[in-house]
Coordinates of C-alpha atoms in Angstrom, one line a residue:
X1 CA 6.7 2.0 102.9
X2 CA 5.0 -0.8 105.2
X3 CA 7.7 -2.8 107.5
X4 CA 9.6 -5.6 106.1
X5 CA 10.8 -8.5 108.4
X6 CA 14.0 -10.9 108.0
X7 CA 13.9 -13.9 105.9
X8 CA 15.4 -16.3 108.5
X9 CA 13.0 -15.1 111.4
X10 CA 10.5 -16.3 108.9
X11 CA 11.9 -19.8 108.5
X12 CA 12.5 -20.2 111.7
X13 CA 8.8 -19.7 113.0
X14 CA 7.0 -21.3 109.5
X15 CA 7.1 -24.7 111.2
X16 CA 4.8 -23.0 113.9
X17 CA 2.7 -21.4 112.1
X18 CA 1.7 -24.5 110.1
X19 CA 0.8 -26.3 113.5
X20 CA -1.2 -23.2 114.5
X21 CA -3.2 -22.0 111.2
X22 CA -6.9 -23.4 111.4
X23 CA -7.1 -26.5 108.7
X24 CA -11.4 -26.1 109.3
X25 CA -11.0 -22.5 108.3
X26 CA -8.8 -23.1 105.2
X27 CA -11.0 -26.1 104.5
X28 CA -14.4 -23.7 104.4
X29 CA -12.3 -21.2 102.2
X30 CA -11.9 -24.2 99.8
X31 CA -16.1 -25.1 99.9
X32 CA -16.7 -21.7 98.9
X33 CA -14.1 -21.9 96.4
X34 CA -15.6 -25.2 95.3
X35 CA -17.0 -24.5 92.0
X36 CA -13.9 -23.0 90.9
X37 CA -11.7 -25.4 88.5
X38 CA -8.5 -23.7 89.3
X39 CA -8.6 -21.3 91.6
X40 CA -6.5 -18.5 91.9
X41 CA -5.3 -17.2 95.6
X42 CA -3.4 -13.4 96.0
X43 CA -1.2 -13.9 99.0
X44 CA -0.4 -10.5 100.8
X45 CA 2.6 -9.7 102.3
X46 CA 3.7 -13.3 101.1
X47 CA 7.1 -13.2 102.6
X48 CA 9.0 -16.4 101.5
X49 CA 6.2 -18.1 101.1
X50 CA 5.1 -19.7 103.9
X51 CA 1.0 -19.6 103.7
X52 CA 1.4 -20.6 100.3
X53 CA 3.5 -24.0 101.0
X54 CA 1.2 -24.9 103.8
X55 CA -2.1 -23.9 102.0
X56 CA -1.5 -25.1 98.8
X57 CA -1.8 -28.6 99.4
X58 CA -5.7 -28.0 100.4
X59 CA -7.3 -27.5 97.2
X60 CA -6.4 -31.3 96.0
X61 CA -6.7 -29.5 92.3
X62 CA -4.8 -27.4 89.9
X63 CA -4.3 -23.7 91.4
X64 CA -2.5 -20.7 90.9
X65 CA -0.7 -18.3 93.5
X66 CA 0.2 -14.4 93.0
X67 CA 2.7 -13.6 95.9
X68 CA 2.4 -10.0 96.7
X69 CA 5.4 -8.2 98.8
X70 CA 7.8 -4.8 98.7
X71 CA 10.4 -7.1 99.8
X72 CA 12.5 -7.9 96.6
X73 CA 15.1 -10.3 98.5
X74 CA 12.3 -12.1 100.3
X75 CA 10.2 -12.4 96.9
X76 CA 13.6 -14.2 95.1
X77 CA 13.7 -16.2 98.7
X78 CA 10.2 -17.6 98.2
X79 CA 10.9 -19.0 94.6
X80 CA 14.3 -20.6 95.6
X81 CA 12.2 -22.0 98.7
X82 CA 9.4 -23.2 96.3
X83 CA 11.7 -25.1 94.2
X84 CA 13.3 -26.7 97.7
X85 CA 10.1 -27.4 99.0
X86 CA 9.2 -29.3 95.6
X87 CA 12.4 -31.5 95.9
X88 CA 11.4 -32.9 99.0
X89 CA 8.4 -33.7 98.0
X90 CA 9.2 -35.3 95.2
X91 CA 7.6 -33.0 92.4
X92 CA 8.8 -31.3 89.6
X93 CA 9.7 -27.4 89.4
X94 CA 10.2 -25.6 86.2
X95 CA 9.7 -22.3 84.8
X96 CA 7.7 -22.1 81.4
X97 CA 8.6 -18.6 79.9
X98 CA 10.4 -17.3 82.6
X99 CA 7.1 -16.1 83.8
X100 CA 5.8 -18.3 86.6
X101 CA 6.7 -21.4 88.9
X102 CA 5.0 -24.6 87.6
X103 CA 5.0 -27.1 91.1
X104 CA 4.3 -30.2 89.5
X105 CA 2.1 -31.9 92.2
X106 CA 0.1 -35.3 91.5
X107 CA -3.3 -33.5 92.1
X108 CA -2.4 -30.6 89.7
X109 CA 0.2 -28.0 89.0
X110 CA 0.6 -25.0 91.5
X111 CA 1.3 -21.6 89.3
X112 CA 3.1 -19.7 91.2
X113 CA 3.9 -15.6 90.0
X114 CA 5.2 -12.8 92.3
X115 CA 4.5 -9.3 92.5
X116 CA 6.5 -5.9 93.9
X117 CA 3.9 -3.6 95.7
X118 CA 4.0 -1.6 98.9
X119 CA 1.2 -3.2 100.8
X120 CA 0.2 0.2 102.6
X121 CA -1.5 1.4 99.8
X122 CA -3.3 -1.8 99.1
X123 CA -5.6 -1.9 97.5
X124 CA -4.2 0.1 95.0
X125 CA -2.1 -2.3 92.9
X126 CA -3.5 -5.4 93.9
X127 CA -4.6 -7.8 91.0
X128 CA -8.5 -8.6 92.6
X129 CA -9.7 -8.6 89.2
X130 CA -7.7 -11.5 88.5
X131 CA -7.9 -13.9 91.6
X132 CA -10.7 -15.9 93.5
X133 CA -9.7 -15.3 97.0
X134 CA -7.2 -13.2 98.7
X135 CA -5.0 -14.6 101.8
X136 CA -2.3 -13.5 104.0
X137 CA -0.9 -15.0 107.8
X138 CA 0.5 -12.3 110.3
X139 CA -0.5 -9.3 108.5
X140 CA -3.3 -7.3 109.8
X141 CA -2.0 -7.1 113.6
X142 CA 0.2 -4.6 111.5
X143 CA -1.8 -3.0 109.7
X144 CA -4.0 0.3 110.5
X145 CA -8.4 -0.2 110.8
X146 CA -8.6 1.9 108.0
X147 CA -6.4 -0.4 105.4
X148 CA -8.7 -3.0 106.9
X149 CA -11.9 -0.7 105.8
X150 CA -10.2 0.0 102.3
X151 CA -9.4 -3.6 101.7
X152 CA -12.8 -4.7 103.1
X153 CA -14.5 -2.4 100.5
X154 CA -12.6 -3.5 97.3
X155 CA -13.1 -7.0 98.1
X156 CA -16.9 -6.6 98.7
X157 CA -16.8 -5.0 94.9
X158 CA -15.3 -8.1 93.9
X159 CA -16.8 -10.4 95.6
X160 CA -13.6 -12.0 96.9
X161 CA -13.9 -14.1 100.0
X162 CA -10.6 -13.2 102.3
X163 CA -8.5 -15.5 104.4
X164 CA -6.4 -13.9 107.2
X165 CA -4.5 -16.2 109.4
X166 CA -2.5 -15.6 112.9
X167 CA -3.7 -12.5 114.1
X168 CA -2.5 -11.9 117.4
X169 CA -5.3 -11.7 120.0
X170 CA -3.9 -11.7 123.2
X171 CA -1.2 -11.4 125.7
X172 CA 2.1 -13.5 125.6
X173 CA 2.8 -15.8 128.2
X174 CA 6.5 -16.7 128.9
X175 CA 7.1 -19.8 131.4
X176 CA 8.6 -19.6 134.4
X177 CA 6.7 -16.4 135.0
X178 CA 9.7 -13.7 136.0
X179 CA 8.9 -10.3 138.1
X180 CA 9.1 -8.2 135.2
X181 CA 7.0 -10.5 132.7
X182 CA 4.2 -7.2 133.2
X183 CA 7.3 -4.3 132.3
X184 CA 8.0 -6.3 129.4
X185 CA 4.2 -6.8 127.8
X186 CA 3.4 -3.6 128.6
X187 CA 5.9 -1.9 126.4
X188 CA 5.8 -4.5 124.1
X189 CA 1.8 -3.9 123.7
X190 CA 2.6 -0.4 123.3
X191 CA 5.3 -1.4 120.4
X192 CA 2.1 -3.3 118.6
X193 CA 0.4 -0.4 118.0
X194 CA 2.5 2.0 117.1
X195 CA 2.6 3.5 113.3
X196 CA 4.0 0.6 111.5
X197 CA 3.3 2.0 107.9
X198 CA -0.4 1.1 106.7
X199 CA -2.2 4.6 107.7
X200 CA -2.4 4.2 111.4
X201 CA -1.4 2.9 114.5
X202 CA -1.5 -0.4 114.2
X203 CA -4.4 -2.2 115.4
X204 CA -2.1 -5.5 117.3
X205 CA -4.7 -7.5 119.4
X206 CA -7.5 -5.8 117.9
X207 CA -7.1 -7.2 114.1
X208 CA -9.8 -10.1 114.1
X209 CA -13.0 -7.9 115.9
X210 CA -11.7 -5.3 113.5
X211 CA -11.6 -7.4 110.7
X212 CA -14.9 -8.7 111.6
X213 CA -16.8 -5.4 111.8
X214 CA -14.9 -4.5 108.8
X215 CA -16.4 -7.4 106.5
X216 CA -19.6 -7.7 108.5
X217 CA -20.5 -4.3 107.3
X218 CA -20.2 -5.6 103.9
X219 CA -22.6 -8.7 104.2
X220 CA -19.8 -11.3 104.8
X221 CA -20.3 -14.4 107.3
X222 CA -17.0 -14.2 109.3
X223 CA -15.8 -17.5 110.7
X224 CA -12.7 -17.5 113.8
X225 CA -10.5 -19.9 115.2
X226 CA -8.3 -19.7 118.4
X227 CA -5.0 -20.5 116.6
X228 CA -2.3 -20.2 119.8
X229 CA 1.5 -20.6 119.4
X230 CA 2.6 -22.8 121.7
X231 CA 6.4 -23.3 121.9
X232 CA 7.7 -25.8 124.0
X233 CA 10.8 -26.0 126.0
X234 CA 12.3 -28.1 123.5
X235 CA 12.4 -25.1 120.9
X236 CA 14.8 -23.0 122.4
X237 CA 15.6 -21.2 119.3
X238 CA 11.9 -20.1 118.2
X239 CA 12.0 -19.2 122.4
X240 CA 14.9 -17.1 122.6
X241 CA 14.0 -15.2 119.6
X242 CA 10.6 -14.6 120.9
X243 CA 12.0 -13.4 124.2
X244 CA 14.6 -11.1 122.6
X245 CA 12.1 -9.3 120.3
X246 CA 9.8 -8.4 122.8
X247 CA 12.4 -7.1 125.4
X248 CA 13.6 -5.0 122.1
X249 CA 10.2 -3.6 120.9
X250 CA 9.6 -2.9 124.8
X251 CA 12.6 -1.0 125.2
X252 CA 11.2 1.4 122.6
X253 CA 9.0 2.4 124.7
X254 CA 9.8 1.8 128.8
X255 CA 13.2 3.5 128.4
X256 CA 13.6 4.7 131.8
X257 CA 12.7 0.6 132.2
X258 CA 16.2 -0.2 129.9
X259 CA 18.1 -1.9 132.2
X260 CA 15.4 -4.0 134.1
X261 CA 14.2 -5.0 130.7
X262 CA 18.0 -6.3 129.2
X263 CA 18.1 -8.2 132.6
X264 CA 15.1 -10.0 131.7
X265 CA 15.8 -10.6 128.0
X266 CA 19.5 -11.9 129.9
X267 CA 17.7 -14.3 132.0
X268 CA 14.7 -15.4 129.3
X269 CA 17.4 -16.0 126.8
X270 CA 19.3 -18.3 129.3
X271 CA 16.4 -20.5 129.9
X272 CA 15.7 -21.3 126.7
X273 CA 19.3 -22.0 126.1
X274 CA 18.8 -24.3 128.4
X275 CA 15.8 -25.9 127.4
X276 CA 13.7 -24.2 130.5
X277 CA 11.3 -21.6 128.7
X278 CA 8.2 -21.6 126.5
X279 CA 6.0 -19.8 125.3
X280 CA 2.4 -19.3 124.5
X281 CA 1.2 -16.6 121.9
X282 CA -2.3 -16.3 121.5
X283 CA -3.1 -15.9 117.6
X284 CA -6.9 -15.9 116.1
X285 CA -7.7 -16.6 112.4
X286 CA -10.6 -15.2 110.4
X287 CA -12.2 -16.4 107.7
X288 CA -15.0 -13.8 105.5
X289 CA -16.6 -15.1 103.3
X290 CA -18.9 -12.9 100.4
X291 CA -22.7 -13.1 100.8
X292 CA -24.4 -16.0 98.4

């Protein structure tokens, strides 16, 4: 079974990820997709929803959604967040049948369904049959390059163009540097690609040249975008969090490092506390679309 992550480490950081996601990507997704009346999108390892609520409002057109994730509690979360998100935008949420979410926007309903299925055996179980493009956002820094190749190859079969947003491509960058910035990345770089699951180590910084050579070998134009998190000192939440992760994953791996490392988490997480840290995270997103 793939990892799973926390539902309010997601909330927290959705905000950023809809200032980082490329719009020109998402908006070429949406040309190819443009003689599709109602196109249908499978979002993997959909969480609670968060590419879906910021995507969604692209297509200016009826569309449907298939949110695909192991993660039972984060599935129901999604829907309840949905139906949240609809109320402040001032639409309309029901559910016809019990089967699917109707988002009654003014352009056109979103149909939203969800699906249980453990992602590292994707694609096996996945509905590509069904949908017009597949999707996901912070996914395939996780996942192995030979779940990339598998998933490459189905989508090829179906002609599926495939959207993969915030790929981590780079080296954080925590401000005020700190003596032990480098005991911290390099642990944490180790924690990246270790076996998280999906049939490999994990491929971390290496996801969008390997996604590229992946879908390249199938004939698809790939399209990238430099899609940085920048947090400012003013988010000293997102900050904090972001500091105390990586001084955990790194402990996993620098433990004769343990106590340097919970010194620096001390001091990173006092900064931000005190509005004196941010952070940059250097994310890529990649766009493959089928051959004409």
């Amino acid at each position: 079974m793939a990892e799973s992550f926390d539902g309010d480490w997601l909330s927290l950081r959705e905000g950023f990820d809809a200032e980082s996601r490329s719009m020109e990507l998402a908006e070429a997704l949406l040309e190819h997709l443009d003689e599709v009346a109602r196109p249908r999108f499978l979002d993997l390892g959909a969480g609670t929803g968060s590419l879906t609520r910021w995507l969604g409002h692209v297509p200016q057109r009826p569309h449907a959604w298939v949110l695909a994730d192991a993660d039972a509690e984060l599935m129901s979360r999604a829907f309840d967040t949905m139906m949240e998100a609809a109320h402040e935008w001032g639409w309309r949420a029901t559910w016809p049948q019990k089967k699917a979410l109707l988002l009654h926007s003014p352009q056109g309903a979103w149909r939203i369904e969800g699906i249980l299925t453990d992602l590292a055996r994707a694609p096996e179980g996945l509905p590509l049959d069904r949908v017009d493009a597949v999707t996901c956002s912070a996914l395939c820094d996780l996942v192995s390059e030979r779940w990339v190749e598998a998933l490459a190859a189905a989508l090829a079969r179906h002609r599926l163009p495939f959207y993969a947003a915030l790929n981590v491509s780079g080296r954080e960058r925590f401000m005020p540097p700190h003596p032990d910035d480098a005991w911290v990345a390099r642990g944490f770089g180790r924690d990246q690609r270790r076996v998280k699951g999906f049939g490999g180590p994990a491929l971390g910084v290496e996801a969008p040249a390997a996604l590229a050579r992946a879908f390249a070998r199938h004939g698809y134009e790939v399209l990238t975008a430099p899609t940085d998190w920048r947090i400012p000192r003013q988010a000293g939440a997102m900050a904090r969090e972001l500091a105390l992760g990586h001084a955990e994953a790194a402990m996993r791996h620098e433990t004769r490092e343990a106590a340097r490392i919970e010194a620096w988490a001390e001091t990173r997480a006092t900064q931000a506390e005190a509005g004196r840290l941010s952070v940059r995270v250097p994310h890529r997103d990649v766009l493959c679309l089928p051959p004409a």
